[in-house]
Amino acid sequence: MMMTWENLAEYIRKRPGMFFGESGPDGLPRFFLFLIKGILSQAPEGYGGPVEVVVSDKGKGQEFRVSFQGLQLLSVAISGLQDLDGHLWKLSQCELSCVPSASSSCVVETSDGEHKTTLRWKSGLPGKPKCVRFEGSSFVKLTLQPEQQIFQTLQHDQIYKMAGILRDYSLLRPQLATVLRSRMLGREIRYFYKEGIKSYLMESDYQRWPLHPGCLHFKRSEGGLSVEGCLRFLHAGSAYVQSYANYHPTQGGTHVEGLAAALKDLFGPEARGCRDVLFLTNPDTGQKVFLPACCIGVVHFQCPEPRYQGPTKDI
C-alpha cells in the first residue's frame, strides 16, 4: 500500500508509542528531538543558528515555535509523495514526517531571502504551499501544536529534557547557539560552545588541576564513518567519557572501547602514576581498563546506517 499523509497520520494517532517511543508528556521531548534532528541533519557544517524554541500556551494545549535563523531548506515534508503545486517538498529523514502527523496544526515557513514559502498542515494533512515575495534573511520556522490526546501538556521535567537536547546539539556542533523560552519557567535557557566539545570540557570539572594544558582533540572520517573526541587530563578523580552516537547520548559502546585501547597504547606500559585509574568502557559487561592518569572526555561517533549493539542499543 502506498504511503500517504492520510494513513500515516492514522497510524501515528493510533500507535504513537511505536513512532516516538512514548506517549503522554514524556513523549514530547522525543517528538521535539525528531523535529530538531530532522532539520539540523540538513544544515551545512558550521551552521551557527541561533536555533530558538518558544513554548507557550494555546487554548487547552501548548504551541511550539521553533526557528532556525540563517538556514535555507527546501525539504520539509515526506519523500515519495507527489510534488505539491510544483514545489519540491522532500524529506531526508522519515522521522521528521511524524511531526506534522502528530500535530493538531503545523505551519512551516521557509525563506531564501527573496521568497517565503508557507505550508500548512491541519490534523496531520498538508495543504498547498504558498509562495510570496519576501525581503530579509533566510530562515526556517515551524509553528505547531502537538496533538493534545497523544501528548497532553509539557511539564517542568520535560522542559529540561528539551533543554538537554539543545545543549547536546550545541556542544556537538561548534558555534551553534540555542535558546529555549517558556512561560512556565519565566526565563530562557541558552547554550553556546564556541569550540564545541573542547569548550564543554573546560566548563566541566573546572576546579580540578590539569595534568597538561588544554585538551587532546582528535577527528577522523573514513568510508562514511566519522569520529570526533576530546580529552582533558586531570590530576585526580574518576576517569569517564561522555559518549554519543549520531547525536544520541549512549552508555559507552564499541567506540568507547576503541578509545580506551588507544589510550593504553598512548600511555604505554612504562607510564605509571601513583595509582591506576579505573575506566569503565562497557556498563553491560563490566569491561574496563586501568589508566595511569585520570581523564575526562567526550567522543561522538557517526555512521549512516547504525547497527547498535551492547550498551549503545538502548537508543
PDB file of C-alpha atoms in Angstrom, residues 42-160:
ATOM      1  CA  GLN A  42      20.138  19.109   6.543  1.00  0.00           C
ATOM      2  CA  ALA A  43      22.022  22.137   7.887  1.00  0.00           C
ATOM      3  CA  PRO A  44      25.546  22.690   6.499  1.00  0.00           C
ATOM      4  CA  GLU A  45      28.569  22.106   8.707  1.00  0.00           C
ATOM      5  CA  GLY A  46      29.414  25.241  10.650  1.00  0.00           C
ATOM      6  CA  TYR A  47      25.802  26.430  10.822  1.00  0.00           C
ATOM      7  CA  GLY A  48      25.608  28.722  13.854  1.00  0.00           C
ATOM      8  CA  GLY A  49      21.908  29.418  14.257  1.00  0.00           C
ATOM      9  CA  PRO A  50      20.604  30.618  16.509  1.00  0.00           C
ATOM     10  CA  VAL A  51      18.010  27.904  16.990  1.00  0.00           C
ATOM     11  CA  GLU A  52      15.215  29.453  19.037  1.00  0.00           C
ATOM     12  CA  VAL A  53      12.485  27.426  20.731  1.00  0.00           C
ATOM     13  CA  VAL A  54       9.452  29.056  22.367  1.00  0.00           C
ATOM     14  CA  VAL A  55       6.801  27.093  24.266  1.00  0.00           C
ATOM     15  CA  SER A  56       3.598  28.983  25.002  1.00  0.00           C
ATOM     16  CA  ASP A  57       0.000  28.207  25.982  1.00  0.00           C
ATOM     17  CA  LYS A  58      -2.545  27.901  23.186  1.00  0.00           C
ATOM     18  CA  GLY A  59      -6.130  27.193  24.179  1.00  0.00           C
ATOM     19  CA  LYS A  60      -6.186  23.955  26.174  1.00  0.00           C
ATOM     20  CA  GLY A  61      -2.835  22.844  24.786  1.00  0.00           C
ATOM     21  CA  GLN A  62       0.596  24.251  24.054  1.00  0.00           C
ATOM     22  CA  GLU A  63       2.182  25.778  20.996  1.00  0.00           C
ATOM     23  CA  PHE A  64       5.786  25.217  19.942  1.00  0.00           C
ATOM     24  CA  ARG A  65       7.585  27.741  17.787  1.00  0.00           C
ATOM     25  CA  VAL A  66      10.983  26.612  16.520  1.00  0.00           C
ATOM     26  CA  SER A  67      13.013  28.901  14.271  1.00  0.00           C
ATOM     27  CA  PHE A  68      16.342  28.233  12.541  1.00  0.00           C
ATOM     28  CA  GLN A  69      17.764  31.621  11.622  1.00  0.00           C
ATOM     29  CA  GLY A  70      20.069  31.862   8.615  1.00  0.00           C
ATOM     30  CA  LEU A  71      19.056  28.418   7.349  1.00  0.00           C
ATOM     31  CA  GLN A  72      17.587  27.763   3.917  1.00  0.00           C
ATOM     32  CA  LEU A  73      15.841  24.424   3.279  1.00  0.00           C
ATOM     33  CA  LEU A  74      13.632  23.141   0.507  1.00  0.00           C
ATOM     34  CA  SER A  75      12.800  19.767   2.047  1.00  0.00           C
ATOM     35  CA  VAL A  76      10.398  19.678   4.968  1.00  0.00           C
ATOM     36  CA  ALA A  77       7.823  17.043   4.037  1.00  0.00           C
ATOM     37  CA  ILE A  78       7.823  13.316   3.290  1.00  0.00           C
ATOM     38  CA  SER A  79       9.688  11.568   0.492  1.00  0.00           C
ATOM     39  CA  GLY A  80       7.665   9.554  -2.002  1.00  0.00           C
ATOM     40  CA  LEU A  81       4.753  11.998  -2.184  1.00  0.00           C
ATOM     41  CA  GLN A  82       3.923  13.905  -5.311  1.00  0.00           C
ATOM     42  CA  ASP A  83       5.303  17.417  -5.620  1.00  0.00           C
ATOM     43  CA  LEU A  84       2.825  19.849  -4.140  1.00  0.00           C
ATOM     44  CA  ASP A  85       1.802  22.607  -6.543  1.00  0.00           C
ATOM     45  CA  GLY A  86       5.114  22.411  -8.385  1.00  0.00           C
ATOM     46  CA  HIS A  87       7.191  22.775  -5.232  1.00  0.00           C
ATOM     47  CA  LEU A  88       9.563  20.045  -4.164  1.00  0.00           C
ATOM     48  CA  TRP A  89       8.921  19.115  -0.529  1.00  0.00           C
ATOM     49  CA  LYS A  90      11.030  16.045   0.141  1.00  0.00           C
ATOM     50  CA  LEU A  91      12.416  14.776   3.411  1.00  0.00           C
ATOM     51  CA  SER A  92      15.870  13.414   4.074  1.00  0.00           C
ATOM     52  CA  GLN A  93      14.764  11.643   7.261  1.00  0.00           C
ATOM     53  CA  CYS A  94      11.376   9.985   7.622  1.00  0.00           C
ATOM     54  CA  GLU A  95      11.416  10.823  11.361  1.00  0.00           C
ATOM     55  CA  LEU A  96      10.567  14.444  10.567  1.00  0.00           C
ATOM     56  CA  SER A  97       7.415  13.413   8.719  1.00  0.00           C
ATOM     57  CA  CYS A  98       5.999  12.134  12.021  1.00  0.00           C
ATOM     58  CA  VAL A  99       5.984  15.644  13.490  1.00  0.00           C
ATOM     59  CA  PRO A 100       3.147  17.259  11.457  1.00  0.00           C
ATOM     60  CA  SER A 101       1.190  13.983  11.527  1.00  0.00           C
ATOM     61  CA  ALA A 102       1.225  14.058  15.336  1.00  0.00           C
ATOM     62  CA  SER A 103       0.205  17.738  15.453  1.00  0.00           C
ATOM     63  CA  SER A 104      -3.285  19.186  15.532  1.00  0.00           C
ATOM     64  CA  SER A 105      -1.882  22.062  13.457  1.00  0.00           C
ATOM     65  CA  CYS A 106       1.506  22.740  11.901  1.00  0.00           C
ATOM     66  CA  VAL A 107       2.855  25.604   9.812  1.00  0.00           C
ATOM     67  CA  VAL A 108       6.262  25.502   8.103  1.00  0.00           C
ATOM     68  CA  GLU A 109       7.745  28.708   6.727  1.00  0.00           C
ATOM     69  CA  THR A 110      10.971  28.841   4.703  1.00  0.00           C
ATOM     70  CA  SER A 111      12.729  31.822   3.190  1.00  0.00           C
ATOM     71  CA  ASP A 112      15.749  32.171   0.909  1.00  0.00           C
ATOM     72  CA  GLY A 113      15.915  35.942   1.436  1.00  0.00           C
ATOM     73  CA  GLU A 114      13.868  36.714  -1.697  1.00  0.00           C
ATOM     74  CA  HIS A 115      10.803  34.487  -1.355  1.00  0.00           C
ATOM     75  CA  LYS A 116       8.911  32.965   1.532  1.00  0.00           C
ATOM     76  CA  THR A 117       7.045  29.675   1.162  1.00  0.00           C
ATOM     77  CA  THR A 118       4.399  28.577   3.674  1.00  0.00           C
ATOM     78  CA  LEU A 119       2.956  25.092   4.032  1.00  0.00           C
ATOM     79  CA  ARG A 120       0.129  24.376   6.472  1.00  0.00           C
ATOM     80  CA  TRP A 121      -0.984  21.071   7.962  1.00  0.00           C
ATOM     81  CA  LYS A 122      -4.306  20.511   9.696  1.00  0.00           C
ATOM     82  CA  SER A 123      -4.973  17.316  11.652  1.00  0.00           C
ATOM     83  CA  GLY A 124      -1.911  15.739  10.079  1.00  0.00           C
ATOM     84  CA  LEU A 125      -2.854  16.570   6.471  1.00  0.00           C
ATOM     85  CA  PRO A 126      -0.934  19.072   4.286  1.00  0.00           C
ATOM     86  CA  GLY A 127      -2.468  21.898   2.346  1.00  0.00           C
ATOM     87  CA  LYS A 128      -0.942  23.581  -0.682  1.00  0.00           C
ATOM     88  CA  PRO A 129       2.224  25.646  -0.291  1.00  0.00           C
ATOM     89  CA  LYS A 130       2.003  29.382  -0.916  1.00  0.00           C
ATOM     90  CA  CYS A 131       4.947  31.421  -2.118  1.00  0.00           C
ATOM     91  CA  VAL A 132       5.224  35.213  -1.827  1.00  0.00           C
ATOM     92  CA  ARG A 133       7.924  37.833  -2.316  1.00  0.00           C
ATOM     93  CA  PHE A 134       9.959  38.413   0.820  1.00  0.00           C
ATOM     94  CA  GLU A 135      12.978  40.601   1.562  1.00  0.00           C
ATOM     95  CA  GLY A 136      15.035  39.636   4.571  1.00  0.00           C
ATOM     96  CA  SER A 137      17.324  36.945   5.901  1.00  0.00           C
ATOM     97  CA  SER A 138      16.823  33.240   5.216  1.00  0.00           C
ATOM     98  CA  PHE A 139      15.146  31.117   7.887  1.00  0.00           C
ATOM     99  CA  VAL A 140      13.097  28.017   8.600  1.00  0.00           C
ATOM    100  CA  LYS A 141      10.291  28.339  11.125  1.00  0.00           C
ATOM    101  CA  LEU A 142       7.863  25.723  12.415  1.00  0.00           C
ATOM    102  CA  THR A 143       4.816  26.636  14.494  1.00  0.00           C
ATOM    103  CA  LEU A 144       2.883  23.633  15.731  1.00  0.00           C
ATOM    104  CA  GLN A 145       0.574  22.246  18.360  1.00  0.00           C
ATOM    105  CA  PRO A 146       1.329  18.646  19.381  1.00  0.00           C
ATOM    106  CA  GLU A 147      -1.846  16.562  19.412  1.00  0.00           C
ATOM    107  CA  GLN A 148      -3.337  17.002  22.884  1.00  0.00           C
ATOM    108  CA  GLN A 149      -4.853  13.499  23.014  1.00  0.00           C
ATOM    109  CA  ILE A 150      -1.441  11.948  22.298  1.00  0.00           C
ATOM    110  CA  PHE A 151       0.931  14.100  24.349  1.00  0.00           C
ATOM    111  CA  GLN A 152      -1.150  16.111  26.857  1.00  0.00           C
ATOM    112  CA  THR A 153       0.920  19.109  28.047  1.00  0.00           C
ATOM    113  CA  LEU A 154       4.581  19.747  28.748  1.00  0.00           C
ATOM    114  CA  GLN A 155       5.620  19.854  32.422  1.00  0.00           C
ATOM    115  CA  HIS A 156       8.708  21.078  34.295  1.00  0.00           C
ATOM    116  CA  ASP A 157      10.710  17.848  33.857  1.00  0.00           C
ATOM    117  CA  GLN A 158      10.034  17.640  30.130  1.00  0.00           C
ATOM    118  CA  ILE A 159      11.079  21.279  29.634  1.00  0.00           C
ATOM    119  CA  TYR A 160      14.548  20.419  30.955  1.00  0.00           C
TER     120      TYR A 160
END
